[in-house]
PDB file of C-alpha atoms in Angstrom:
ATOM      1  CA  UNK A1052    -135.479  13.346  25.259  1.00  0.00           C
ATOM      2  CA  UNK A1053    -135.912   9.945  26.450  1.00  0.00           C
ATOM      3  CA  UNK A1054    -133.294   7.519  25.734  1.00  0.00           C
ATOM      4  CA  UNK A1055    -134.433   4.211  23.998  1.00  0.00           C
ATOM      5  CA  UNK A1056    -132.928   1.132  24.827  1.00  0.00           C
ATOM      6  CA  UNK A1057    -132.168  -1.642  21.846  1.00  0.00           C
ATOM      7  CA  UNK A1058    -131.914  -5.213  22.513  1.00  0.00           C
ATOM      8  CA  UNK A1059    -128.800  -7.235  21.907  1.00  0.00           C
ATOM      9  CA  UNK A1060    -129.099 -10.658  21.087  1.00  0.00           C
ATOM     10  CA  UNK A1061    -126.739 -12.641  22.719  1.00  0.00           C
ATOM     11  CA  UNK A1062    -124.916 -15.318  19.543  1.00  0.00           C
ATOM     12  CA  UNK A1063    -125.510 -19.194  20.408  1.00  0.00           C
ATOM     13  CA  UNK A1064    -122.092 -20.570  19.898  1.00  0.00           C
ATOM     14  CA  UNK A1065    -123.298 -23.805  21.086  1.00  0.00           C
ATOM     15  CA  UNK A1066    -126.220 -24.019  18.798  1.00  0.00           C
ATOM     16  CA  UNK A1067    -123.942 -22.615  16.097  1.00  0.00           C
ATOM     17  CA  UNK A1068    -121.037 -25.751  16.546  1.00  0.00           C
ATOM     18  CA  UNK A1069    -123.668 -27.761  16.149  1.00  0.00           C
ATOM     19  CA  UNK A1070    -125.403 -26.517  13.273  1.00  0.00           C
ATOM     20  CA  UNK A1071    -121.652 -26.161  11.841  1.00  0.00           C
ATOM     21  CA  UNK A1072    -120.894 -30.090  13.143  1.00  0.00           C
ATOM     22  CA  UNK A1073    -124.142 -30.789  11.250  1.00  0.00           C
ATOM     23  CA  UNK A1074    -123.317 -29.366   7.939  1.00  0.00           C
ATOM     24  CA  UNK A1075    -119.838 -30.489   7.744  1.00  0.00           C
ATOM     25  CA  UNK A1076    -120.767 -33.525   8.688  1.00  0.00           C
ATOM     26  CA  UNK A1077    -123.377 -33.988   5.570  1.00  0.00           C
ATOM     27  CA  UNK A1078    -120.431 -32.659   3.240  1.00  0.00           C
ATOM     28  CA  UNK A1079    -117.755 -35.504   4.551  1.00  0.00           C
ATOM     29  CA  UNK A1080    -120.712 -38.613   3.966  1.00  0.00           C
ATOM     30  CA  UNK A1081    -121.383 -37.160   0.787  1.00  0.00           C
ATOM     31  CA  UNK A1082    -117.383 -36.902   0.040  1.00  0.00           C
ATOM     32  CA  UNK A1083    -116.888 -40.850   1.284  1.00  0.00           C
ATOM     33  CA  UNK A1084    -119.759 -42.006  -0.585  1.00  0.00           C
ATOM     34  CA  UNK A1085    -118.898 -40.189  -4.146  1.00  0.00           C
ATOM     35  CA  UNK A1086    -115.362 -41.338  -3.492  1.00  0.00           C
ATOM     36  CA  UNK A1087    -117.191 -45.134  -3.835  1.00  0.00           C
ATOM     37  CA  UNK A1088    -119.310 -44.441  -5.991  1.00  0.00           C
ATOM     38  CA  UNK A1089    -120.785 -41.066  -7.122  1.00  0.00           C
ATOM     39  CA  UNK A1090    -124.408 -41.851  -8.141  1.00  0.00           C
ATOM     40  CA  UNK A1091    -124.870 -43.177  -4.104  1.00  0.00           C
ATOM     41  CA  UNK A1092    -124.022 -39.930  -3.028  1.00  0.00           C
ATOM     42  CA  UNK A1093    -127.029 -37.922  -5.045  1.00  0.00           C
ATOM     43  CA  UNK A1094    -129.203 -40.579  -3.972  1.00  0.00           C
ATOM     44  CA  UNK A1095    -128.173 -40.327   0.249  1.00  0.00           C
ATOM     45  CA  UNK A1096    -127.791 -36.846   0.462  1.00  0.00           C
ATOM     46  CA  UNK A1097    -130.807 -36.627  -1.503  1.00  0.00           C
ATOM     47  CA  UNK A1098    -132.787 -38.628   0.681  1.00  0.00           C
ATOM     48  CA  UNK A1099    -131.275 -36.563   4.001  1.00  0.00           C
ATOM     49  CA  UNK A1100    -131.882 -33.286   2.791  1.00  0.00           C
ATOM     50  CA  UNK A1101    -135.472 -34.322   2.076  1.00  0.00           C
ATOM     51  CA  UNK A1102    -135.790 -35.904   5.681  1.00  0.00           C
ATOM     52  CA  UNK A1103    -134.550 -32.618   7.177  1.00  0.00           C
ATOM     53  CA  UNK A1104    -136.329 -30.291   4.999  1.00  0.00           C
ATOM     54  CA  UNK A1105    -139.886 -31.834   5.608  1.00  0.00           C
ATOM     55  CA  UNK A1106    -141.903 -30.755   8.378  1.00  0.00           C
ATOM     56  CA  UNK A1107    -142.477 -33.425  11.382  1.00  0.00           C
ATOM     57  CA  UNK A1108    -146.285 -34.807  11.551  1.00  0.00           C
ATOM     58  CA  UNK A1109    -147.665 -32.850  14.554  1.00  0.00           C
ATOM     59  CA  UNK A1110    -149.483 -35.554  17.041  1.00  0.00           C
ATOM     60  CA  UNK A1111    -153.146 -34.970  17.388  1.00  0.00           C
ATOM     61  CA  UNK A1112    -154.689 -35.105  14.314  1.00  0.00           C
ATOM     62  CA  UNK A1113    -155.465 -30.962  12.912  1.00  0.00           C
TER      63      UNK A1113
END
Protein backbone atom coordinates (compact mmCIF):
# COMPACT_ATOMS: atom_id res chain seq x y z
CA UNK A 1 0.00 0.00 0.00
CA UNK A 2 1.56 3.12 -0.99
CA UNK A 3 1.52 5.90 1.36
CA UNK A 4 0.10 9.28 0.02
CA UNK A 5 1.52 12.35 1.02
CA UNK A 6 -0.94 15.60 1.76
CA UNK A 7 0.22 19.04 1.48
CA UNK A 8 0.30 21.45 4.36
CA UNK A 9 -0.09 24.91 3.73
CA UNK A 10 2.09 26.87 5.62
CA UNK A 11 -0.44 30.17 7.44
CA UNK A 12 0.84 33.79 6.27
CA UNK A 13 0.97 35.59 9.52
CA UNK A 14 2.41 38.47 7.78
CA UNK A 15 -0.20 38.69 5.14
CA UNK A 16 -2.74 37.96 7.88
CA UNK A 17 -1.50 41.29 10.29
CA UNK A 18 -1.97 43.04 7.49
CA UNK A 19 -5.19 42.05 6.27
CA UNK A 20 -6.15 42.32 10.18
CA UNK A 21 -4.25 46.07 10.28
CA UNK A 22 -6.45 46.68 7.21
CA UNK A 23 -9.78 45.86 8.58
CA UNK A 24 -9.36 47.37 11.89
CA UNK A 25 -8.16 50.11 10.48
CA UNK A 26 -11.51 50.74 8.21
CA UNK A 27 -13.58 50.10 11.55
CA UNK A 28 -11.56 52.99 13.68
CA UNK A 29 -12.12 55.82 10.44
CA UNK A 30 -15.52 54.78 10.33
CA UNK A 31 -15.76 55.07 14.39
CA UNK A 32 -13.95 58.82 14.23
CA UNK A 33 -16.02 59.92 11.47
CA UNK A 34 -19.64 58.75 12.97
CA UNK A 35 -18.38 60.17 16.23
CA UNK A 36 -18.46 63.75 13.99
CA UNK A 37 -20.95 63.16 12.24
CA UNK A 38 -22.70 59.84 11.34
CA UNK A 39 -24.08 60.37 7.79
CA UNK A 40 -20.00 61.03 6.70
CA UNK A 41 -19.26 57.77 7.82
CA UNK A 42 -21.90 55.77 5.35
CA UNK A 43 -20.78 57.98 2.74
CA UNK A 44 -16.53 57.23 3.30
CA UNK A 45 -16.73 53.82 4.09
CA UNK A 46 -19.09 53.56 1.38
CA UNK A 47 -16.94 54.99 -1.08
CA UNK A 48 -13.75 52.64 0.29
CA UNK A 49 -15.45 49.53 0.24
CA UNK A 50 -16.49 50.26 -3.34
CA UNK A 51 -12.79 51.26 -4.27
CA UNK A 52 -11.59 47.94 -2.81
CA UNK A 53 -14.27 45.78 -4.01
CA UNK A 54 -13.94 46.82 -7.78
CA UNK A 55 -11.63 45.13 -9.96
CA UNK A 56 -8.40 47.25 -11.21
CA UNK A 57 -8.55 48.17 -15.15
CA UNK A 58 -6.04 45.66 -16.61
CA UNK A 59 -3.49 47.75 -19.03
CA UNK A 60 -3.71 46.73 -22.61
CA UNK A 61 -6.91 47.14 -23.79
CA UNK A 62 -8.94 43.19 -23.87
Amino acid sequence: MKKEETSKQEFDYISFARESCLVAGFFMLGYGIWSIYPPAAWIVCGGLLLWVGFPQKQKGGD
